[in-house]
CSV table of N, CA and C in Angstrom, one decimal:
chain,number,residue,atom,x,y,z
A,230,MET,N,5.5,6.8,175.7
A,230,MET,CA,5.3,8.0,175.0
A,230,MET,C,5.6,7.8,173.5
A,231,HIS,N,4.8,8.4,172.7
A,231,HIS,CA,4.8,8.2,171.3
A,231,HIS,C,4.9,9.5,170.6
A,232,PHE,N,5.9,9.8,169.9
A,232,PHE,CA,6.1,11.1,169.2
A,232,PHE,C,6.0,10.8,167.7
A,233,PHE,N,5.2,11.7,167.0
A,233,PHE,CA,5.1,11.5,165.5
A,233,PHE,C,4.5,12.8,165.0
A,234,GLY,N,4.7,12.9,163.6
A,234,GLY,CA,4.1,14.1,162.9
A,234,GLY,C,2.6,14.0,162.7
A,235,TYR,N,2.0,15.1,162.6
A,235,TYR,CA,0.5,15.1,162.5
A,235,TYR,C,0.1,14.4,161.2
A,236,ASP,N,0.9,14.3,160.2
A,236,ASP,CA,0.6,13.6,158.9
A,236,ASP,C,0.4,12.1,159.1
A,237,ASN,N,1.0,11.6,160.2
A,237,ASN,CA,0.9,10.2,160.5
A,237,ASN,C,0.0,9.9,161.7
A,238,SER,N,-0.7,10.9,162.1
A,238,SER,CA,-1.5,10.7,163.3
A,238,SER,C,-2.6,9.6,163.2
A,239,PHE,N,-3.2,9.5,162.0
A,239,PHE,CA,-4.2,8.4,161.9
A,239,PHE,C,-3.6,7.1,162.1
A,240,TYR,N,-2.5,6.8,161.5
A,240,TYR,CA,-1.9,5.5,161.6
A,240,TYR,C,-1.4,5.2,163.1
A,241,HIS,N,-0.8,6.1,163.7
A,241,HIS,CA,-0.2,5.9,165.0
A,241,HIS,C,-1.2,6.0,166.2
A,242,ALA,N,-2.3,6.8,166.0
A,242,ALA,CA,-3.2,7.0,167.1
A,242,ALA,C,-4.5,6.1,166.9
A,243,VAL,N,-4.8,5.7,165.7
A,243,VAL,CA,-6.1,5.0,165.4
A,243,VAL,C,-5.8,3.6,164.9
A,244,LEU,N,-5.2,3.5,163.7
A,244,LEU,CA,-5.0,2.2,163.0
A,244,LEU,C,-4.1,1.3,163.8
A,245,TYR,N,-2.9,1.6,164.1
A,245,TYR,CA,-2.0,0.7,164.8
A,245,TYR,C,-2.5,0.2,166.1
A,246,PRO,N,-3.1,1.1,167.0
A,246,PRO,CA,-3.7,0.6,168.2
A,246,PRO,C,-4.8,-0.4,168.0
A,247,THR,N,-5.6,-0.1,167.0
A,247,THR,CA,-6.8,-1.0,166.7
A,247,THR,C,-6.3,-2.3,166.2
A,248,LEU,N,-5.3,-2.4,165.3
A,248,LEU,CA,-4.8,-3.7,164.9
A,248,LEU,C,-4.1,-4.4,166.0
A,249,TYR,N,-3.4,-3.7,166.9
A,249,TYR,CA,-2.8,-4.4,168.0
A,249,TYR,C,-3.8,-4.9,169.0
A,250,ARG,N,-4.9,-4.2,169.1
A,250,ARG,CA,-6.0,-4.6,170.0
A,250,ARG,C,-6.7,-5.9,169.5
A,251,LEU,N,-6.8,-5.9,168.1
A,251,LEU,CA,-7.4,-7.1,167.5
A,251,LEU,C,-6.5,-8.3,167.7
A,252,ALA,N,-5.2,-8.1,167.6
A,252,ALA,CA,-4.3,-9.2,167.7
A,252,ALA,C,-4.1,-9.7,169.2
A,253,PHE,N,-4.2,-8.7,170.1
A,253,PHE,CA,-4.1,-9.0,171.5
A,253,PHE,C,-5.2,-8.4,172.3
A,254,PRO,N,-6.4,-9.1,172.4
A,254,PRO,CA,-7.6,-8.6,172.9
A,254,PRO,C,-7.5,-8.0,174.4
A,255,ASP,N,-6.6,-8.6,175.1
A,255,ASP,CA,-6.4,-8.1,176.5
A,255,ASP,C,-5.5,-6.9,176.7
A,256,TRP,N,-5.0,-6.4,175.6
A,256,TRP,CA,-4.1,-5.3,175.7
A,256,TRP,C,-4.9,-4.0,176.1
A,257,GLU,N,-4.3,-3.3,177.1
A,257,GLU,CA,-4.9,-2.1,177.6
A,257,GLU,C,-3.9,-1.0,177.2
A,258,PRO,N,-4.2,-0.1,176.3
A,258,PRO,CA,-3.3,0.9,175.8
A,258,PRO,C,-3.0,1.9,176.9
A,259,ASP,N,-1.7,2.2,177.1
A,259,ASP,CA,-1.2,3.2,178.0
A,259,ASP,C,-0.2,4.0,177.3
A,260,ILE,N,-0.7,4.9,176.4
A,260,ILE,CA,0.2,5.6,175.5
A,260,ILE,C,0.0,7.1,175.6
A,261,ASP,N,1.0,7.8,175.7
A,261,ASP,CA,1.0,9.3,175.7
A,261,ASP,C,1.4,9.7,174.3
A,262,TYR,N,0.5,10.3,173.6
A,262,TYR,CA,0.7,10.8,172.2
A,262,TYR,C,1.2,12.2,172.2
A,263,HIS,N,2.3,12.5,171.5
A,263,HIS,CA,2.8,13.8,171.3
A,263,HIS,C,2.9,14.0,169.8
A,264,VAL,N,2.0,14.8,169.3
A,264,VAL,CA,2.0,15.1,167.8
A,264,VAL,C,2.7,16.4,167.5
A,265,ASN,N,3.5,16.4,166.5
A,265,ASN,CA,4.3,17.6,166.1
A,265,ASN,C,3.8,18.0,164.7
A,266,GLU,N,4.0,19.3,164.5
A,266,GLU,CA,3.8,19.8,163.1
A,266,GLU,C,5.0,19.6,162.3
A,267,PHE,N,5.0,20.1,161.1
A,267,PHE,CA,6.2,19.9,160.2
A,267,PHE,C,7.3,20.9,160.6
A,268,TYR,N,8.5,20.5,160.5
A,268,TYR,CA,9.7,21.3,160.6
A,268,TYR,C,10.2,21.5,159.2
A,269,LEU,N,10.2,22.7,158.8
A,269,LEU,CA,10.6,23.1,157.4
A,269,LEU,C,12.1,23.6,157.4
A,270,LEU,N,12.6,23.6,156.2
A,270,LEU,CA,13.9,24.2,156.0
A,270,LEU,C,13.8,25.4,155.1
A,271,GLU,N,14.1,26.5,155.6
A,271,GLU,CA,13.9,27.8,154.8
A,271,GLU,C,12.5,27.9,154.2
A,272,ASP,N,11.5,27.5,155.0
A,272,ASP,CA,10.1,27.6,154.6
A,272,ASP,C,9.7,26.6,153.5
A,273,ALA,N,10.4,25.6,153.3
A,273,ALA,CA,10.1,24.5,152.3
A,273,ALA,C,10.3,23.2,153.0
A,274,LYS,N,9.6,22.2,152.5
A,274,LYS,CA,9.7,20.8,153.1
A,274,LYS,C,11.2,20.3,152.9
A,275,PHE,N,11.7,19.6,153.9
A,275,PHE,CA,13.0,18.9,153.8
A,275,PHE,C,12.8,17.9,152.7
A,276,SER,N,13.8,17.7,151.9
A,276,SER,CA,13.8,16.6,150.9
A,276,SER,C,15.3,16.2,150.6
A,277,THR,N,15.6,15.0,151.0
A,277,THR,CA,17.0,14.6,150.8
A,277,THR,C,17.2,14.3,149.3
A,278,SER,N,16.1,13.8,148.6
A,278,SER,CA,16.2,13.5,147.2
A,278,SER,C,16.5,14.8,146.4
A,279,ARG,N,16.0,15.9,146.8
A,279,ARG,CA,16.2,17.2,146.1
A,279,ARG,C,17.4,17.9,146.7
A,280,ARG,N,18.1,17.3,147.6
A,280,ARG,CA,19.2,17.8,148.3
A,280,ARG,C,18.8,19.1,149.0
A,281,HIS,N,17.6,19.2,149.5
A,281,HIS,CA,17.1,20.3,150.3
A,281,HIS,C,17.1,19.9,151.8
A,282,ALA,N,18.3,19.9,152.4
A,282,ALA,CA,18.4,19.3,153.7
A,282,ALA,C,19.6,20.0,154.4
A,283,VAL,N,19.7,19.8,155.7
A,283,VAL,CA,20.8,20.2,156.5
A,283,VAL,C,21.6,19.0,156.8
A,284,TRP,N,22.7,18.8,156.3
A,284,TRP,CA,23.5,17.7,156.5
A,284,TRP,C,24.4,17.8,157.8
A,285,GLY,N,24.4,16.8,158.5
A,285,GLY,CA,25.1,16.8,159.8
A,285,GLY,C,26.5,17.3,159.8
A,286,LYS,N,27.3,16.9,158.8
A,286,LYS,CA,28.7,17.3,158.7
A,286,LYS,C,28.8,18.8,158.3
A,287,GLU,N,27.7,19.4,157.8
A,287,GLU,CA,27.8,20.8,157.5
A,287,GLU,C,27.7,21.7,158.8
A,288,VAL,N,26.9,21.2,159.7
A,288,VAL,CA,26.6,22.0,160.9
A,288,VAL,C,27.2,21.5,162.2
A,289,LEU,N,27.5,20.2,162.3
A,289,LEU,CA,27.9,19.6,163.5
A,289,LEU,C,29.5,19.6,163.7
A,290,GLY,N,29.9,20.0,164.8
A,290,GLY,CA,31.3,19.9,165.2
A,290,GLY,C,31.4,20.0,166.7
A,291,PRO,N,32.6,19.8,167.3
A,291,PRO,CA,32.7,19.8,168.7
A,291,PRO,C,32.2,21.1,169.3
A,292,ASP,N,32.3,22.3,168.6
A,292,ASP,CA,31.9,23.5,169.1
A,292,ASP,C,30.5,23.9,168.8
A,293,THR,N,29.8,23.1,168.0
A,293,THR,CA,28.4,23.5,167.5
A,293,THR,C,27.3,22.6,168.0
A,294,VAL,N,27.6,21.5,168.7
A,294,VAL,CA,26.6,20.6,169.1
A,294,VAL,C,25.6,21.2,170.0
A,295,ASP,N,26.0,21.9,171.0
A,295,ASP,CA,25.1,22.5,172.0
A,295,ASP,C,24.4,23.7,171.4
A,296,ALA,N,25.0,24.4,170.5
A,296,ALA,CA,24.4,25.6,169.9
A,296,ALA,C,23.2,25.0,169.0
A,297,LEU,N,23.5,24.0,168.2
A,297,LEU,CA,22.4,23.4,167.4
A,297,LEU,C,21.3,22.8,168.2
A,298,ARG,N,21.7,22.1,169.3
A,298,ARG,CA,20.6,21.6,170.2
A,298,ARG,C,19.8,22.7,170.7
A,299,PHE,N,20.4,23.8,171.1
A,299,PHE,CA,19.6,24.9,171.7
A,299,PHE,C,18.7,25.5,170.6
A,300,TYR,N,19.2,25.7,169.4
A,300,TYR,CA,18.4,26.3,168.3
A,300,TYR,C,17.2,25.3,168.0
A,301,LEU,N,17.5,24.0,167.9
A,301,LEU,CA,16.4,23.1,167.6
A,301,LEU,C,15.3,23.1,168.7
A,302,SER,N,15.7,23.2,169.9
A,302,SER,CA,14.7,23.2,171.0
A,302,SER,C,13.9,24.5,171.0
A,303,LEU,N,14.6,25.6,170.5
A,303,LEU,CA,14.0,26.9,170.5
A,303,LEU,C,12.9,27.0,169.3
A,304,THR,N,13.2,26.3,168.2
A,304,THR,CA,12.4,26.4,167.0
A,304,THR,C,11.6,25.1,166.8
A,305,ARG,N,11.4,24.3,167.8
A,305,ARG,CA,10.7,23.0,167.6
A,305,ARG,C,9.3,23.2,167.1
A,306,PRO,N,8.8,22.3,166.3
A,306,PRO,CA,7.4,22.5,165.7
A,306,PRO,C,6.4,21.8,166.6
A,307,GLU,N,6.3,22.2,167.8
A,307,GLU,CA,5.4,21.5,168.7
A,307,GLU,C,3.9,21.8,168.5
A,308,GLY,N,3.5,23.1,168.3
A,308,GLY,CA,2.1,23.4,168.1
A,308,GLY,C,1.8,24.1,166.8
A,309,ARG,N,2.9,24.4,166.1
A,309,ARG,CA,2.7,25.1,164.8
A,309,ARG,C,3.9,24.8,163.9
A,310,ARG,N,3.7,25.0,162.7
A,310,ARG,CA,4.8,24.8,161.7
A,310,ARG,C,5.9,25.8,162.0
A,311,THR,N,7.1,25.3,162.0
A,311,THR,CA,8.3,26.2,162.2
A,311,THR,C,9.3,25.8,161.1
A,312,ALA,N,10.4,26.6,161.0
A,312,ALA,CA,11.4,26.3,160.0
A,312,ALA,C,12.8,26.5,160.5
A,313,PHE,N,13.7,25.7,160.0
A,313,PHE,CA,15.1,25.9,160.3
A,313,PHE,C,15.6,26.9,159.2
A,314,SER,N,16.3,27.9,159.7
A,314,SER,CA,16.8,28.9,158.7
A,314,SER,C,18.3,29.1,159.1
A,315,ARG,N,19.2,28.9,158.2
A,315,ARG,CA,20.6,29.1,158.4
A,315,ARG,C,20.9,30.5,158.9
A,316,ALA,N,20.3,31.5,158.3
A,316,ALA,CA,20.5,32.9,158.8
A,316,ALA,C,20.0,33.1,160.2
A,317,HIS,N,18.8,32.6,160.5
A,317,HIS,CA,18.3,32.8,161.8
A,317,HIS,C,19.1,32.0,162.9
A,318,TYR,N,19.6,30.8,162.5
A,318,TYR,CA,20.4,30.0,163.4
A,318,TYR,C,21.7,30.8,163.7
A,319,ALA,N,22.4,31.4,162.7
A,319,ALA,CA,23.6,32.1,162.9
A,319,ALA,C,23.3,33.4,163.8
A,320,SER,N,22.1,34.0,163.6
A,320,SER,CA,21.8,35.2,164.4
A,320,SER,C,21.5,34.8,165.8
A,321,VAL,N,20.9,33.7,166.1
A,321,VAL,CA,20.6,33.2,167.4
A,321,VAL,C,21.9,32.9,168.1
A,322,VAL,N,22.8,32.2,167.4
A,322,VAL,CA,24.1,31.9,168.0
A,322,VAL,C,24.9,33.1,168.4
A,323,ARG,N,24.9,34.0,167.4
A,323,ARG,CA,25.7,35.3,167.6
A,323,ARG,C,25.1,36.2,168.7
A,324,ASN,N,23.8,36.4,168.6
A,324,ASN,CA,23.2,37.4,169.5
A,324,ASN,C,22.8,36.8,170.9
A,325,THR,N,22.2,35.6,170.9
A,325,THR,CA,21.7,35.0,172.2
A,325,THR,C,22.8,34.2,172.9
A,326,LEU,N,23.5,33.3,172.2
A,326,LEU,CA,24.5,32.5,172.9
A,326,LEU,C,25.8,33.2,173.2
A,327,ILE,N,26.3,33.8,172.1
A,327,ILE,CA,27.7,34.5,172.3
A,327,ILE,C,27.5,35.9,172.9
A,328,GLY,N,26.6,36.7,172.3
A,328,GLY,CA,26.4,38.1,172.8
A,328,GLY,C,25.7,38.1,174.1
A,329,GLY,N,24.8,37.2,174.4
A,329,GLY,CA,24.0,37.2,175.6
A,329,GLY,C,24.6,36.3,176.7
A,330,TRP,N,24.5,35.0,176.5
A,330,TRP,CA,24.9,34.1,177.5
A,330,TRP,C,26.4,34.1,177.7
A,331,GLN,N,27.2,34.1,176.7
A,331,GLN,CA,28.7,34.0,176.8
A,331,GLN,C,29.2,35.3,177.5
A,332,GLU,N,28.6,36.4,177.1
A,332,GLU,CA,29.0,37.7,177.8
A,332,GLU,C,28.6,37.7,179.3
A,333,TRP,N,27.4,37.1,179.6
A,333,TRP,CA,27.0,37.0,181.0
A,333,TRP,C,28.0,36.1,181.8
A,334,LEU,N,28.4,35.0,181.2
A,334,LEU,CA,29.3,34.1,181.8
A,334,LEU,C,30.7,34.8,182.0
A,335,ARG,N,31.1,35.5,181.0
A,335,ARG,CA,32.4,36.2,181.2
A,335,ARG,C,32.4,37.2,182.3
A,336,ILE,N,31.3,38.0,182.4
A,336,ILE,CA,31.1,39.0,183.5
A,336,ILE,C,31.0,38.3,184.8
A,337,SER,N,30.3,37.2,184.9
A,337,SER,CA,30.1,36.4,186.1
A,337,SER,C,31.4,35.9,186.6
A,338,ALA,N,32.2,35.3,185.6
A,338,ALA,CA,33.5,34.7,186.0
A,338,ALA,C,34.5,35.8,186.5
A,339,SER,N,34.4,37.0,185.9
A,339,SER,CA,35.3,38.0,186.4
A,339,SER,C,34.9,38.5,187.8
A,340,GLY,N,33.6,38.4,188.1
A,340,GLY,CA,33.1,38.7,189.4
A,340,GLY,C,33.5,37.7,190.4
A,341,CYS,N,33.6,36.4,190.0
A,341,CYS,CA,34.1,35.4,191.0
A,341,CYS,C,35.6,35.7,191.3
A,342,GLY,N,36.3,36.1,190.3
A,342,GLY,CA,37.7,36.4,190.6
A,342,GLY,C,37.9,37.5,191.5
A,343,THR,N,37.0,38.6,191.4
A,343,THR,CA,37.1,39.7,192.3
A,343,THR,C,36.6,39.3,193.7
A,344,ALA,N,35.6,38.5,193.8
A,344,ALA,CA,35.1,38.2,195.1
A,344,ALA,C,36.1,37.3,195.9
A,345,THR,N,36.8,36.5,195.2
A,345,THR,CA,37.7,35.6,195.9
A,345,THR,C,39.1,36.2,196.0
A,346,GLY,N,39.4,37.3,195.3
A,346,GLY,CA,40.7,37.9,195.4
A,346,GLY,C,41.7,37.2,194.5
A,347,GLU,N,41.2,36.2,193.7
A,347,GLU,CA,42.1,35.5,192.8
A,347,GLU,C,41.5,35.5,191.4
A,348,TRP,N,42.3,35.9,190.4
A,348,TRP,CA,41.7,35.9,189.1
A,348,TRP,C,41.9,34.5,188.5
A,349,ARG,N,41.0,34.1,187.6
A,349,ARG,CA,41.0,32.9,186.8
A,349,ARG,C,41.0,31.6,187.7
A,350,ARG,N,40.4,31.8,188.9
A,350,ARG,CA,40.3,30.6,189.7
A,350,ARG,C,38.9,30.6,190.3
A,351,THR,N,38.2,29.6,190.1
A,351,THR,CA,36.8,29.5,190.5
A,351,THR,C,36.8,29.0,192.0
A,352,PRO,N,36.0,29.6,192.9
A,352,PRO,CA,35.9,29.2,194.3
A,352,PRO,C,35.6,27.7,194.4
A,353,ALA,N,36.2,27.1,195.4
A,353,ALA,CA,35.9,25.6,195.6
A,353,ALA,C,34.4,25.4,196.0
A,354,CYS,N,34.0,24.2,195.8
A,354,CYS,CA,32.6,23.9,196.1
A,354,CYS,C,32.3,24.0,197.6
A,355,GLY,N,31.1,24.2,198.0
A,355,GLY,CA,30.7,24.3,199.4
A,355,GLY,C,30.6,25.8,199.7
A,356,ARG,N,30.6,26.1,201.0
A,356,ARG,CA,30.3,27.4,201.5
A,356,ARG,C,31.6,28.3,201.3
A,357,LEU,N,31.3,29.4,200.7
A,357,LEU,CA,32.4,30.4,200.4
A,357,LEU,C,32.9,31.0,201.7
A,358,SER,N,34.2,31.1,201.8
A,358,SER,CA,34.7,31.8,203.0
A,358,SER,C,34.8,33.3,202.7
A,359,THR,N,34.5,34.0,203.7
A,359,THR,CA,34.5,35.5,203.6
A,359,THR,C,35.4,36.0,204.7
A,360,PRO,N,36.2,37.0,204.4
A,360,PRO,CA,37.1,37.6,205.4
A,360,PRO,C,36.2,38.0,206.6
A,361,ARG,N,36.7,37.9,207.8
A,361,ARG,CA,36.0,38.2,209.0
A,361,ARG,C,35.5,39.6,209.1
A,362,SER,N,36.3,40.5,208.6
A,362,SER,CA,35.9,41.9,208.7
A,362,SER,C,34.5,42.2,208.0
A,363,SER,N,34.4,41.6,206.8
A,363,SER,CA,33.1,41.8,206.1
A,363,SER,C,32.0,40.9,206.6
A,364,ALA,N,32.4,39.7,207.1
A,364,ALA,CA,31.4,38.8,207.6
A,364,ALA,C,30.7,39.3,208.8
A,365,SER,N,31.4,40.0,209.7
A,365,SER,CA,30.8,40.5,210.9
A,365,SER,C,29.8,41.6,210.6
A,366,SER,N,30.1,42.4,209.5
A,366,SER,CA,29.2,43.5,209.2
A,366,SER,C,28.0,43.0,208.3
A,367,ALA,N,28.1,41.8,207.7
A,367,ALA,CA,27.0,41.4,206.8
A,367,ALA,C,25.8,41.0,207.6
A,368,PRO,N,24.6,41.6,207.3
A,368,PRO,CA,23.4,41.2,208.0
A,368,PRO,C,23.0,39.8,207.8
A,369,GLY,N,22.7,39.1,208.8
A,369,GLY,CA,22.2,37.7,208.7
A,369,GLY,C,23.4,36.7,208.5
A,370,TRP,N,24.6,37.2,208.6
A,370,TRP,CA,25.7,36.2,208.4
A,370,TRP,C,25.8,35.3,209.6
A,371,PRO,N,25.9,34.0,209.3
A,371,PRO,CA,26.0,33.1,210.5
A,371,PRO,C,27.3,33.3,211.2
A,372,PRO,N,27.3,33.1,212.5
A,372,PRO,CA,28.5,33.3,213.3
A,372,PRO,C,29.6,32.2,213.1
């Protein structure tokens, strides 16, 4: 598999395989090409020389790695140009991850505590045990 930006597509998809084939005539290419568009920063090209970049130490920490990974996969420039926006990143983290998923996990965890009769303890792996009184009335419950 070969991943590259569309601005380098001529080199990676045409020139380099041609040169390699000339150097090794028996070579049979077996390459999957995945061409991406530009990923912009605040709708402008990333440029480290102009200090227009997102520096790792600015955004990465033990609590932010997965959030940043989620945002990058959400905004990846696979078929069209997309942009990293600090404001949009903060909004996605706040509304989707914390307000959406984290809240869903909190509600789910409290339901586990209610179902097992014990708070703050997750049920053990495997088949959940259910009190006999409710098990006998549950439709399709195995004997």
